Every structure is written in C-alpha cells, then in structure tokens.
C-alpha cells in the first residue's frame, strides 16, 4: 500500500528530503503526550528530539512504546548532544528543554520506501 502525501504531509516530506526531519520538543507524556510520542514516530518528515517529563518512568514507557532510542539529559547542552546523535533526549527540566536548540537535526538519512507501520496496519 502506498501512502499519499498531500497538504502538510507533502510539505513535511519534501522538507525532510532536502533538510532532514523537523525536530519537535514535547513537554509532558501523560495520556495525550504518550499519544503524541507514538504519532511523531509514525509521521514522515517529523521526529521527536526531546521530551520533558517529571514522571521519568512514564516517559520511558512512552518512548519504549514508540520504539525510540533515547538518553537522559539534564541541560540544554546534553539535550543538543542527544539530538545530534539521533536519540531522543529525556529530561525532567522543562527549562532545559525550552533552552535547547531543538531545530537542529542530524543529517538526513536515506528513507525507506517500505510502507509505514500505520499503512501496514490498515
């Protein structure tokens, strides 16, 4: 099955092909935050770069559910290093999340032409 990329999805896909994915920082991984973590993992052209959460065990569970490679970070510099290495930075410090230069992403990697997990489940 082939996914059609229209509207914003097409724009994100084109941007990611040229510049790498848009990197997102997220505060909170409660019920809606966990859904966001998982959905960001399924969206072409977008990636989760950092997650701030006081309940670290819950955040780790959300990241594991999404299949994300992550590392703990306690400062903006550590968040930046995690993002540059392709991992999601996990922090309890929302101020560090806000101070981190999340817009930088690792270089674009060749993307698979295989259907996404979302398409495969339909």
Coordinates of C-alpha atoms in Angstrom, one line a residue:
X1 CA 0.0 0.0 0.0
X2 CA 1.3 3.4 -0.9
X3 CA 0.6 6.4 1.3
X4 CA -0.4 9.6 -0.5
X5 CA 1.3 12.7 0.8
X6 CA -0.9 15.7 0.4
X7 CA -1.1 19.1 2.1
X8 CA 1.1 19.4 5.2
X9 CA 2.3 15.8 4.8
X10 CA 3.6 16.5 1.4
X11 CA 5.3 19.7 2.6
X12 CA 6.9 17.9 5.5
X13 CA 8.1 15.0 3.2
X14 CA 9.6 17.5 0.8
X15 CA 11.3 19.4 3.5
X16 CA 12.7 16.2 5.1
X17 CA 14.1 15.0 1.8
X18 CA 16.0 18.3 1.4
X19 CA 16.9 19.2 5.0
X20 CA 16.2 16.3 7.3
X21 CA 13.2 15.9 9.5
X22 CA 11.5 18.7 11.5
X23 CA 12.6 18.1 15.1
X24 CA 10.0 18.6 17.8
X25 CA 10.4 19.1 21.6
X26 CA 7.5 17.9 23.7
X27 CA 6.6 18.8 27.3
X28 CA 4.7 16.0 29.1
X29 CA 4.0 12.4 28.4
X30 CA 0.7 11.8 30.1
X31 CA -2.1 10.2 28.1
X32 CA -2.1 12.8 25.3
X33 CA 1.7 13.2 25.4
X34 CA 2.2 9.5 25.1
X35 CA -0.1 9.5 22.0
X36 CA 2.0 12.4 20.6
X37 CA 5.2 10.5 21.2
X38 CA 3.9 7.5 19.3
X39 CA 2.3 9.5 16.5
X40 CA 5.5 11.5 16.0
X41 CA 7.3 8.2 15.4
X42 CA 4.9 7.4 12.6
X43 CA 4.9 10.7 10.8
X44 CA 7.3 11.0 7.8
X45 CA 9.3 14.2 7.9
X46 CA 9.0 14.7 11.7
X47 CA 10.9 13.4 14.7
X48 CA 10.8 13.8 18.4
X49 CA 14.0 15.4 19.6
X50 CA 13.4 15.9 23.3
X51 CA 10.8 15.1 25.9
X52 CA 10.4 16.8 29.2
X53 CA 8.5 14.9 32.0
X54 CA 8.6 14.8 35.7
X55 CA 7.4 11.1 35.7
X56 CA 10.5 9.6 34.1
X57 CA 9.2 6.1 34.3
X58 CA 6.1 7.1 32.4
X59 CA 8.2 8.9 29.8
X60 CA 10.5 6.0 29.4
X61 CA 7.4 3.7 28.9
X62 CA 6.1 6.1 26.2
X63 CA 9.4 6.3 24.4
X64 CA 9.8 2.5 24.5
X65 CA 6.2 2.1 23.2
X66 CA 7.2 4.3 20.2
X67 CA 10.4 2.4 19.7
X68 CA 12.5 5.5 20.3
X69 CA 16.2 5.4 21.1
X70 CA 16.6 7.8 24.0
X71 CA 19.1 9.1 26.6
X72 CA 18.7 11.1 29.8
X73 CA 19.7 14.8 29.7
X74 CA 19.9 17.4 32.4
X75 CA 20.9 20.5 30.5
X76 CA 20.3 22.2 27.1
X77 CA 23.8 21.1 26.0
X78 CA 23.1 17.5 26.8
X79 CA 19.7 17.7 25.0
X80 CA 21.5 19.1 22.0
X81 CA 24.1 16.3 22.1
X82 CA 21.4 13.6 22.2
X83 CA 19.5 15.2 19.3
X84 CA 22.7 15.5 17.2
X85 CA 23.4 11.8 17.8
X86 CA 19.9 10.8 16.6
X87 CA 18.5 10.0 20.1
X88 CA 15.5 11.5 21.9
X89 CA 16.7 13.5 24.9
X90 CA 14.6 12.8 28.0
X91 CA 14.8 15.4 30.8
X92 CA 12.9 16.4 33.9
X93 CA 13.9 20.0 33.4
X94 CA 11.4 21.8 31.1
X95 CA 13.6 24.9 31.2
X96 CA 16.5 22.9 29.7
X97 CA 14.0 21.7 27.0
X98 CA 13.0 25.3 26.2
X99 CA 16.6 26.5 26.1
X100 CA 17.8 23.7 23.8
X101 CA 18.4 24.4 20.1
X102 CA 15.9 21.7 19.1
X103 CA 15.6 22.9 15.5
X104 CA 18.9 21.3 14.6
X105 CA 18.5 17.7 13.4
X106 CA 21.0 15.1 12.3
X107 CA 21.8 14.9 8.6
X108 CA 19.0 13.4 6.5
X109 CA 19.3 9.6 6.1
X110 CA 18.0 7.7 3.1
X111 CA 14.4 6.9 3.9
X112 CA 12.9 3.5 3.4
X113 CA 10.3 3.1 0.6
X114 CA 8.6 0.4 2.7
X115 CA 5.1 1.2 3.9
X116 CA 4.9 2.8 7.3
X117 CA 3.7 0.9 10.3
X118 CA 0.4 3.0 10.0
X119 CA -0.2 1.9 6.4
X120 CA 0.7 -1.7 7.2
X121 CA -2.0 -1.9 9.9
X122 CA -4.8 -0.8 7.6

